[in-house]
Short mmCIF file of C-alpha atoms in Angstrom, two decimals:
data_model
loop_
_atom_site.label_atom_id
_atom_site.label_comp_id
_atom_site.label_asym_id
_atom_site.label_seq_id
_atom_site.Cartn_x
_atom_site.Cartn_y
_atom_site.Cartn_z
CA MET A 1 96.57 276.32 -128.61
CA ASN A 2 97.35 277.86 -125.46
CA VAL A 3 101.10 277.75 -124.90
CA ASP A 4 102.60 278.96 -121.95
CA VAL A 5 106.18 279.02 -120.57
CA LYS A 6 105.52 276.15 -117.77
CA CYS A 7 104.11 273.72 -120.58
CA GLY A 8 106.57 274.43 -123.37
CA LEU A 9 109.27 271.75 -123.13
CA PRO A 10 108.47 267.79 -123.34
CA ALA A 11 109.96 267.06 -120.16
CA THR A 12 107.57 269.04 -118.07
CA HIS A 13 104.45 268.17 -120.21
CA HIS A 14 103.30 265.05 -118.55
CA ILE A 15 100.14 264.06 -116.38
CA PHE A 16 100.30 265.57 -113.04
CA SER A 17 102.23 268.55 -114.16
CA GLY A 18 99.29 270.65 -114.53
CA CYS A 19 99.46 270.79 -118.20
CA GLY A 20 96.63 269.25 -120.28
CA TYR A 21 96.93 266.61 -122.66
CA PRO A 22 98.50 268.04 -126.01
CA SER A 23 96.12 266.26 -128.08
CA PRO A 24 97.22 266.05 -131.74
CA THR A 25 95.57 268.33 -134.26
CA GLN A 26 95.70 268.70 -137.95
CA ASN A 27 98.84 270.67 -137.43
CA ALA A 28 100.53 267.27 -136.89
CA PHE A 29 100.31 267.31 -140.73
CA VAL A 30 101.90 270.62 -141.42
CA PHE A 31 105.58 270.74 -141.69
CA ASN A 32 108.32 273.46 -142.18
CA PRO A 33 109.90 273.38 -145.70
CA ILE A 34 113.08 271.81 -145.88
CA PHE A 35 114.12 273.61 -148.63
CA SER A 36 112.56 275.54 -151.66
CA ILE A 37 112.91 275.48 -155.35
CA GLY A 38 111.22 278.79 -156.36
CA PRO A 39 107.85 278.64 -155.34
CA LEU A 40 107.84 275.15 -154.31
CA HIS A 41 108.61 274.49 -150.77
CA VAL A 42 109.80 270.71 -150.45
CA THR A 43 108.75 269.42 -146.84
CA LYS A 44 108.67 265.95 -145.19
CA PRO A 45 106.00 264.42 -147.32
CA GLU A 46 107.51 265.46 -150.61
CA LEU A 47 110.87 264.08 -149.65
CA LEU A 48 109.28 260.89 -148.39
CA MET A 49 107.51 260.53 -151.69
CA ALA A 50 110.50 260.87 -153.71
CA ILE A 51 112.24 258.02 -151.35
CA CYS A 52 109.28 256.05 -152.44
CA VAL A 53 109.80 256.53 -155.98
CA VAL A 54 113.63 255.52 -155.59
CA VAL A 55 112.80 252.71 -153.62
CA ILE A 56 109.95 251.30 -156.01
CA VAL A 57 111.80 251.81 -159.01
CA GLY A 58 115.04 250.83 -157.42
CA PHE A 59 113.53 247.45 -155.87
CA PHE A 60 111.84 246.62 -159.33
CA TRP A 61 114.89 247.43 -161.32
CA VAL A 62 116.86 244.92 -159.25
CA ALA A 63 113.97 242.51 -159.56
CA PHE A 64 113.13 242.94 -163.10
CA ALA A 65 116.11 244.50 -165.12
CA LYS A 66 117.50 241.18 -165.99
CA PRO A 67 114.66 238.78 -165.67
CA LYS A 68 115.39 234.91 -165.54
CA LEU A 69 113.34 232.02 -166.66
CA VAL A 70 114.05 230.37 -163.04
CA PRO A 71 113.40 233.55 -160.59
CA ARG A 72 115.38 234.13 -157.75
CA GLY A 73 115.25 236.54 -154.85
CA ALA A 74 113.85 239.71 -155.63
CA GLN A 75 112.35 238.55 -158.99
CA ASN A 76 110.25 236.10 -156.99
CA ILE A 77 108.96 238.92 -154.73
CA GLY A 78 108.32 241.05 -157.81
CA GLU A 79 106.49 238.57 -159.78
CA LEU A 80 104.62 237.98 -156.60
CA GLY A 81 103.53 241.57 -156.57
CA VAL A 82 102.51 241.71 -160.19
CA LEU A 83 100.83 238.39 -160.35
CA PHE A 84 98.85 239.64 -157.31
CA VAL A 85 97.72 242.80 -159.18
CA GLN A 86 96.89 241.06 -162.22
CA ASN A 87 94.99 237.97 -160.36
CA GLN A 88 93.40 239.66 -157.69
CA VAL A 89 92.65 243.17 -159.19
CA LEU A 90 92.69 243.23 -162.96
CA ARG A 91 91.48 239.99 -164.22
CA PRO A 92 88.42 239.76 -161.66
CA MET A 93 87.37 243.69 -162.33
CA ILE A 94 87.98 244.06 -166.25
CA GLY A 95 88.86 240.65 -167.51
CA LYS A 96 91.52 239.65 -169.93
CA LYS A 97 90.98 242.57 -172.17
CA GLY A 98 92.16 244.78 -169.57
CA ASP A 99 95.63 243.23 -169.53
CA ARG A 100 97.06 246.85 -171.06
CA PHE A 101 96.19 248.48 -167.91
CA LEU A 102 98.35 246.15 -165.70
CA PRO A 103 101.50 248.61 -165.67
CA PHE A 104 99.22 251.40 -164.70
CA LEU A 105 97.64 249.39 -162.01
CA VAL A 106 100.61 247.91 -160.65
CA SER A 107 102.35 251.33 -160.61
CA LEU A 108 99.27 252.64 -158.66
CA PHE A 109 99.12 249.85 -156.16
CA PHE A 110 102.85 249.81 -155.32
CA PHE A 111 103.21 253.55 -155.19
CA ILE A 112 100.16 254.04 -152.95
CA TRP A 113 101.03 250.90 -150.60
CA LEU A 114 104.48 252.26 -149.99
CA MET A 115 103.41 255.77 -149.58
CA ASN A 116 100.93 254.32 -146.88
CA LEU A 117 103.64 252.23 -145.38
CA LEU A 118 105.86 254.96 -144.46
CA GLU A 119 103.40 255.95 -141.58
CA ILE A 120 104.78 252.84 -139.54
CA ILE A 121 108.27 252.74 -140.81
CA PRO A 122 110.60 254.26 -138.10
CA VAL A 123 112.27 257.54 -138.79
CA ALA A 124 109.79 258.18 -141.33
CA GLN A 125 106.41 257.89 -139.39
CA PHE A 126 104.17 259.69 -141.63
CA PRO A 127 101.79 258.53 -144.39
CA VAL A 128 102.34 260.47 -147.45
CA THR A 129 98.94 259.75 -148.81
CA SER A 130 97.59 261.93 -145.80
CA HIS A 131 98.34 264.62 -147.78
CA THR A 132 95.66 265.19 -150.46
CA GLY A 133 98.03 266.52 -153.37
CA PHE A 134 99.64 263.15 -153.97
CA VAL A 135 96.29 261.57 -153.91
CA TRP A 136 94.64 263.92 -156.23
CA ILE A 137 97.20 263.36 -158.65
CA LEU A 138 96.61 259.83 -158.80
CA VAL A 139 92.98 260.15 -158.80
CA ALA A 140 93.49 262.65 -161.64
CA PHE A 141 95.40 259.92 -163.77
CA VAL A 142 92.39 257.23 -162.86
CA TRP A 143 89.61 259.77 -163.95
CA LEU A 144 91.62 260.52 -167.06
CA THR A 145 92.21 256.79 -167.82
CA TYR A 146 88.68 255.55 -167.36
CA MET A 147 87.00 258.75 -169.11
CA SER A 148 89.27 258.48 -172.18
CA VAL A 149 88.91 254.77 -172.38
CA GLY A 150 85.13 255.12 -171.97
CA ILE A 151 84.91 257.92 -174.77
CA ARG A 152 87.08 255.79 -177.36
CA ALA A 153 85.33 252.52 -176.92
CA LYS A 154 81.75 254.27 -177.18
CA GLY A 155 82.35 257.84 -178.60
CA PRO A 156 81.62 260.93 -176.60
CA ILE A 157 77.83 260.85 -176.88
CA GLY A 158 77.57 257.16 -176.53
CA PHE A 159 79.72 257.16 -173.55
CA PHE A 160 77.75 259.67 -171.51
CA LYS A 161 74.43 258.05 -172.77
CA ASN A 162 75.64 254.60 -171.64
CA MET A 163 76.04 255.71 -167.86
CA VAL A 164 72.18 256.07 -167.71
CA PRO A 165 70.36 252.87 -167.15
CA SER A 166 68.42 251.87 -170.34
CA GLY A 167 64.95 251.15 -169.95
CA ALA A 168 64.05 253.90 -167.20
CA PRO A 169 60.56 255.55 -167.60
CA TRP A 170 60.84 258.87 -169.49
CA TRP A 171 59.34 260.78 -166.39
CA ILE A 172 62.41 259.58 -164.13
CA LEU A 173 65.12 260.41 -166.76
CA TRP A 174 65.21 264.02 -165.88
CA LEU A 175 66.06 263.37 -162.15
CA LEU A 176 68.03 260.01 -163.16
CA ALA A 177 70.28 261.15 -165.88
CA PRO A 178 71.92 264.22 -163.99
CA LEU A 179 72.38 261.93 -160.90
CA VAL A 180 74.04 259.28 -162.84
CA LEU A 181 76.21 261.70 -164.60
CA PHE A 182 77.08 263.62 -161.43
CA SER A 183 77.91 260.29 -159.84
CA ASP A 184 80.07 258.67 -162.38
CA ILE A 185 82.03 261.87 -163.31
CA LEU A 186 82.30 263.67 -160.30
CA ILE A 187 81.51 261.69 -157.17
CA ARG A 188 83.51 258.62 -158.29
CA PRO A 189 87.06 260.70 -158.36
CA PHE A 190 86.07 262.68 -155.23
CA THR A 191 85.35 259.27 -152.96
CA LEU A 192 88.18 257.60 -154.45
CA GLY A 193 90.67 260.37 -153.21
CA VAL A 194 88.69 260.97 -150.06
CA ARG A 195 88.76 257.41 -149.18
CA LEU A 196 92.31 257.03 -149.26
CA PHE A 197 93.03 260.28 -147.78
CA ALA A 198 90.74 260.06 -145.02
CA ASN A 199 91.97 256.54 -144.09
CA MET A 200 95.68 257.44 -144.03
CA PHE A 201 94.71 260.94 -142.01
CA ALA A 202 92.71 259.18 -139.53
CA GLY A 203 95.16 256.29 -139.24
CA HIS A 204 97.98 258.86 -138.34
CA LEU A 205 96.01 260.45 -135.81
CA LEU A 206 95.01 257.58 -134.15
CA LEU A 207 98.36 256.35 -133.89
CA LEU A 208 99.30 259.90 -132.43
CA VAL A 209 96.94 259.94 -129.95
CA PHE A 210 97.99 256.67 -128.29
CA TYR A 211 101.89 257.55 -128.77
CA LEU A 212 101.25 260.83 -127.31
CA ALA A 213 99.38 259.50 -124.46
CA THR A 214 102.08 257.02 -124.03
CA TRP A 215 104.87 259.94 -123.58
CA TYR A 216 102.27 262.05 -121.66
CA PHE A 217 101.44 259.43 -118.92
CA THR A 218 105.01 258.32 -118.51
CA SER A 219 106.11 259.68 -115.34
CA ALA A 220 107.73 258.49 -112.08
CA ASN A 221 104.30 257.84 -110.23
CA PHE A 222 100.95 256.10 -111.30
CA GLY A 223 100.71 257.52 -114.58
CA ALA A 224 103.03 254.79 -115.71
CA VAL A 225 100.50 252.09 -115.56
CA TYR A 226 98.47 254.19 -117.94
CA ALA A 227 101.70 254.57 -119.98
CA VAL A 228 102.14 250.90 -120.27
CA GLY A 229 98.38 250.35 -121.21
CA SER A 230 98.61 253.27 -124.00
CA LEU A 231 101.89 251.70 -125.34
CA ALA A 232 100.19 248.45 -125.95
CA MET A 233 97.25 249.98 -127.80
CA SER A 234 99.90 251.86 -129.97
CA ILE A 235 101.56 248.43 -130.57
CA VAL A 236 98.43 246.86 -131.58
CA LEU A 237 97.40 249.87 -133.72
CA THR A 238 100.41 249.70 -135.54
CA GLY A 239 99.59 246.25 -136.66
CA PHE A 240 96.24 247.29 -137.56
CA GLU A 241 97.35 250.32 -139.64
CA LEU A 242 99.83 247.72 -141.43
CA LEU A 243 96.46 245.88 -142.41
CA ILE A 244 94.65 249.06 -143.35
CA GLN A 245 97.90 250.36 -145.42
CA MET A 246 97.55 247.31 -147.56
CA LEU A 247 93.74 247.32 -147.71
CA GLN A 248 93.52 250.94 -149.07
CA ALA A 249 96.10 250.59 -151.67
CA PHE A 250 94.26 247.62 -152.75
CA ILE A 251 90.69 249.13 -152.92
CA PHE A 252 91.97 252.28 -154.55
CA THR A 253 93.62 250.00 -157.29
CA MET A 254 90.48 247.52 -157.41
CA LEU A 255 88.16 250.63 -157.91
CA ALA A 256 90.26 252.27 -160.30
CA ALA A 257 90.07 248.87 -162.43
CA PHE A 258 86.69 248.69 -161.78
CA TYR A 259 85.83 252.08 -163.25
CA ILE A 260 88.09 251.46 -166.33
CA GLY A 261 86.30 248.12 -166.73
CA ASP A 262 83.03 249.88 -166.28
CA SER A 263 83.87 252.39 -169.01
CA MET A 264 84.95 249.55 -171.30
CA GLU A 265 81.45 247.85 -170.65
CA THR A 266 78.63 248.61 -173.50
CA ALA A 267 75.75 247.71 -171.62
CA HIS A 268 75.28 249.39 -168.17
CA MET B 1 106.69 265.73 -132.01
CA HIS B 2 105.75 268.46 -129.56
CA LEU B 3 108.09 270.90 -131.16
CA VAL B 4 106.37 270.03 -134.67
CA VAL B 5 102.75 270.65 -133.07
CA MET B 6 103.87 273.95 -131.69
CA ALA B 7 105.59 275.10 -134.73
CA ALA B 8 102.46 274.30 -136.48
CA ALA B 9 100.36 276.28 -134.30
CA ALA B 10 101.59 279.36 -135.56
CA GLN B 11 100.38 278.44 -138.92
CA SER B 12 96.78 279.09 -140.15
CA GLU B 13 94.51 276.07 -140.13
CA THR B 14 94.08 274.81 -143.59
CA ASN B 15 91.46 272.62 -145.20
CA PRO B 16 93.41 269.14 -145.63
CA LEU B 17 91.37 268.69 -148.83
CA ILE B 18 93.06 271.40 -150.68
CA PRO B 19 96.53 270.27 -151.97
CA SER B 20 99.52 272.32 -152.03
CA ALA B 21 101.14 273.27 -155.31
CA THR B 22 104.28 271.49 -154.40
CA GLU B 23 102.64 268.37 -153.49
CA LEU B 24 100.81 268.24 -157.02
CA VAL B 25 103.89 269.22 -158.98
CA MET B 26 106.11 266.67 -156.89
CA GLY B 27 103.20 264.01 -156.87
CA LEU B 28 102.77 264.29 -160.67
CA ILE B 29 106.71 263.94 -161.31
CA GLY B 30 106.55 260.91 -158.87
CA PHE B 31 103.99 259.05 -160.50
CA VAL B 32 105.24 259.79 -163.98
CA VAL B 33 108.82 258.44 -162.79
CA VAL B 34 107.18 255.43 -161.05
CA PHE B 35 104.81 254.72 -164.13
CA GLY B 36 107.63 255.26 -166.73
CA GLY B 37 110.09 253.07 -164.86
CA LEU B 38 108.01 250.25 -163.25
CA GLY B 39 105.28 250.31 -165.94
CA LYS B 40 106.82 251.09 -168.97
CA ILE B 41 110.38 249.72 -169.02
CA LEU B 42 110.44 247.02 -166.20
CA LEU B 43 106.99 245.48 -166.37
CA PRO B 44 107.26 244.67 -170.39
CA ARG B 45 110.37 242.63 -169.23
CA ILE B 46 108.83 240.49 -166.77
CA GLN B 47 105.88 240.03 -168.72
CA LYS B 48 107.92 238.50 -171.48
CA THR B 49 109.64 236.30 -169.12
CA LEU B 50 106.18 235.22 -167.53
CA ALA B 51 105.05 234.32 -171.15
CA GLU B 52 108.34 232.55 -171.89
CA ARG B 53 108.46 230.52 -168.90
CA THR B 54 104.57 229.61 -169.70
CA ASP B 55 105.67 228.74 -173.19
CA LEU B 56 108.37 226.54 -171.81
CA ILE B 57 106.45 224.87 -169.33
CA GLU B 58 103.63 224.31 -171.90
CA GLY B 59 106.18 223.37 -174.39
CA GLY B 60 108.06 220.81 -172.14
CA LEU B 61 104.68 219.22 -171.18
CA HIS B 62 103.82 218.90 -174.93
CA ARG B 63 107.48 217.42 -175.84
CA ALA B 64 106.79 214.98 -172.83
CA ASP B 65 103.39 214.05 -174.34
CA GLU B 66 105.17 213.38 -177.77
CA ALA B 67 107.86 211.49 -176.30
CA GLN B 68 105.14 209.27 -174.72
CA ALA B 69 103.28 208.80 -177.84
CA GLU B 70 106.54 207.88 -179.68
CA ALA B 71 107.59 205.52 -177.08
CA THR B 72 104.24 204.07 -177.04
CA LYS B 73 104.22 203.41 -180.88
CA VAL B 74 107.85 202.21 -180.68
CA LEU B 75 106.71 199.68 -178.13
CA GLU B 76 103.65 198.55 -180.26
CA GLN B 77 106.01 198.03 -183.04
CA TYR B 78 108.36 195.70 -180.96
CA ARG B 79 105.61 193.90 -179.76
CA GLU B 80 104.31 193.57 -183.33
CA GLN B 81 107.52 192.50 -184.51
CA LEU B 82 108.01 189.86 -181.50
CA ARG B 83 104.62 188.37 -182.59
CA GLU B 84 105.64 188.33 -186.27
CA ALA B 85 108.89 186.50 -185.21
CA ARG B 86 106.98 184.16 -182.86
CA GLN B 87 104.94 183.36 -185.69
CA GLU B 88 107.86 182.95 -188.27
CA ALA B 89 109.37 180.69 -185.86
CA ALA B 90 106.33 178.31 -185.29
CA ARG B 91 105.95 178.16 -188.92
CA LEU B 92 109.50 177.30 -189.41
CA ARG B 93 109.23 174.66 -186.70
CA GLU B 94 106.35 173.24 -188.31
CA GLU B 95 107.92 172.92 -191.75
CA ALA B 96 110.91 171.61 -190.28
CA LYS B 97 108.72 168.79 -188.94
CA GLU B 98 107.03 168.20 -191.92
CA GLN B 99 110.28 168.13 -194.06
CA GLY B 100 111.71 165.79 -191.26
CA ALA B 101 108.91 163.50 -191.60
CA GLN B 102 108.89 163.47 -195.24
CA ILE B 103 112.52 162.73 -195.36
CA ILE B 104 112.12 159.85 -192.78
CA ALA B 105 109.31 158.64 -195.04
CA GLU B 106 111.45 158.76 -198.22
CA MET B 107 114.38 157.25 -196.59
CA ARG B 108 112.43 154.42 -195.46
CA GLU B 109 110.67 154.11 -198.83
CA GLN B 110 114.20 154.23 -200.38
CA ALA B 111 115.62 151.73 -197.82
CA GLN B 112 112.65 149.19 -198.58
CA ALA B 113 113.35 149.52 -202.12
CA GLU B 114 116.85 148.90 -201.44
CA ALA B 115 115.99 145.88 -199.40
CA SER B 116 113.69 144.66 -201.77
CA ARG B 117 116.00 145.17 -204.75
CA LEU B 118 118.58 143.16 -202.92
CA VAL B 119 116.09 140.44 -201.81
CA GLU B 120 115.35 140.00 -205.72
CA SER B 121 118.82 140.13 -206.73
CA ALA B 122 119.79 137.46 -203.94
CA HIS B 123 116.60 135.36 -205.26
CA ALA B 124 117.84 135.62 -208.96
CA GLN B 125 121.46 134.72 -207.96
CA ILE B 126 120.09 131.74 -206.04
CA ASP B 127 117.81 130.75 -208.77
CA ALA B 128 121.09 131.12 -211.21
CA ASP B 129 122.93 129.14 -208.77
CA ARG B 130 120.36 126.64 -208.50
CA GLN B 131 120.12 126.34 -212.25
CA GLN B 132 123.84 126.09 -212.33
CA ALA B 133 123.90 123.35 -210.01
CA LEU B 134 120.91 121.54 -211.19
CA GLY B 135 123.06 121.55 -214.73
CA THR B 136 125.99 120.40 -213.27
CA LEU B 137 124.48 117.95 -211.09
CA ARG B 138 122.32 116.65 -214.15
CA ARG B 139 125.52 116.37 -216.10
CA GLN B 140 127.36 114.27 -213.58
CA VAL B 141 124.52 112.40 -212.70
CA GLY B 142 124.20 111.36 -216.33
CA ASP B 143 127.63 110.63 -216.56
CA LEU B 144 127.66 108.61 -213.25
CA ALA B 145 124.57 106.82 -214.34
CA THR B 146 125.79 106.13 -217.72
CA GLU B 147 129.10 104.82 -216.48
CA LEU B 148 127.18 102.84 -214.04
CA ALA B 149 124.63 101.52 -216.46
CA GLY B 150 127.47 100.72 -218.91
CA ARG B 151 129.28 98.85 -216.21
CA ILE B 152 126.07 96.95 -215.23
CA VAL B 153 125.20 96.30 -218.66
CA GLY B 154 128.72 95.45 -220.03
CA GLU B 155 128.28 97.06 -223.01
CA SER B 156 129.66 100.43 -224.01
CA LEU B 157 126.66 102.40 -225.44
CA ALA B 158 128.94 104.07 -228.13
CA ASP B 159 126.13 105.85 -229.82
CA GLU B 160 126.17 109.37 -228.24
CA ALA B 161 122.72 110.15 -229.25
CA ARG B 162 120.81 107.09 -228.17
CA GLN B 163 122.99 107.57 -224.70
CA SER B 164 121.91 111.09 -224.31
CA ARG B 165 118.22 110.28 -225.05
CA VAL B 166 118.03 107.67 -222.27
CA VAL B 167 119.56 109.82 -219.91
CA ASP B 168 117.40 113.04 -220.71
CA ARG B 169 114.30 110.54 -220.14
CA PHE B 170 115.37 109.37 -217.24
CA LEU B 171 116.51 112.70 -215.77
CA ASP B 172 112.85 114.14 -216.69
CA GLU B 173 111.27 111.22 -214.54
CA LEU B 174 113.61 112.26 -211.97
CA GLU B 175 112.76 115.99 -211.86
CA SER B 176 108.97 115.39 -212.31
CA THR B 177 109.02 113.71 -208.84
CA GLY B 178 111.56 116.35 -207.71
CA ASP B 179 109.31 119.36 -208.48
CA GLN B 180 106.53 117.63 -206.70
CA ALA B 181 108.42 117.53 -203.66
CA THR B 182 109.71 121.04 -204.05
CA GLN B 183 106.23 122.17 -204.25
CA LEU B 184 105.28 120.62 -201.35
CA ARG B 185 107.99 121.93 -199.26
CA ALA B 186 107.22 125.62 -200.68
CA GLY B 187 103.17 125.10 -199.53
CA ARG B 188 104.18 124.21 -196.01
#
């Protein structure tokens, strides 16, 4: 990026100032460390994630610490969330036999959702899940869960044999078996993680493009018209992102449930 | 934001798919805390509460059903008792009616018996009176006739026996004519 003295300060960096549009890059996702603990450099995303943890545990503590038979306030909302995961994700994907995975799926859903949601929360304004480190950890938990569930349900050999569709002709098996194993063991976690990360990454870039454009167009002359249009677009996209954040958390949790349920099933 | 972009520009471009160690470590801790706090401590509590609530509602419905059945049973019992009471009352009324009729019949019978007894005793009394009167009359008529005949004949019929015999014969003749007259009166 070519930074000269003329274009260095925000106040001078508008349209008609001779400087180009400062399009957002991958660098928008790189932060300077706030503080370091040994080799670990804590930056904004880590801090936001820690806040998410506190908020989730705090909220559900208020809601569920002393549950009442007749729910009030936070307990109502918490129950709504838990029952949503149970009835919309767990039961359709695994069925009643998967009820022991409810704590895992509820934790996943709310953790991801809140980390996504921070993208449009003022001051934070950054989706934690656009940093892959947090996503891969969650994917690792899902992968370990569905692999161990499968191996426990069918035995180490039976589990892998079960992945390959039965009844396939022998001459296709040499091609089919590696593909299916590759898909179930490696592609699944990879796509699960990338889907979440890329959606949040792209969403953040999209919002940046229009917010930066709003600021870029803001000037005393004709550019203000563009600025208004760009601002309107930013607001619309913020609403759109609100939907995407919820949807991605839902899809991640649902696929996790599907993989677990798939591992429990005997017939492929 | 602009400053951020500029600050980052100095750093080398990194592959966003490759995570940093800090993120992995903190992400692991973060999720473990969320899963431990929400999943392992708080969720079981709310699940217990939800189960209790379901039990309570189902129990309440069950109890309501039981109470309904109980009420129906009691109502049936009351209806049965009412029907029995009505039958009992009807039976008692019938009995009372019968007894009343019987009593009336008995009373009537008794009254009739009493009446006929009275009539009979009156008849007997009348007969006795009549006999007495007849006796008295016969004696007086005899005396009178004897006295009269004595006076007419002029001699005293001193002989008692003869006197009596004459009088009796006379009265028998008289009586037979009187009986005929009585029979004629009764036949009327």
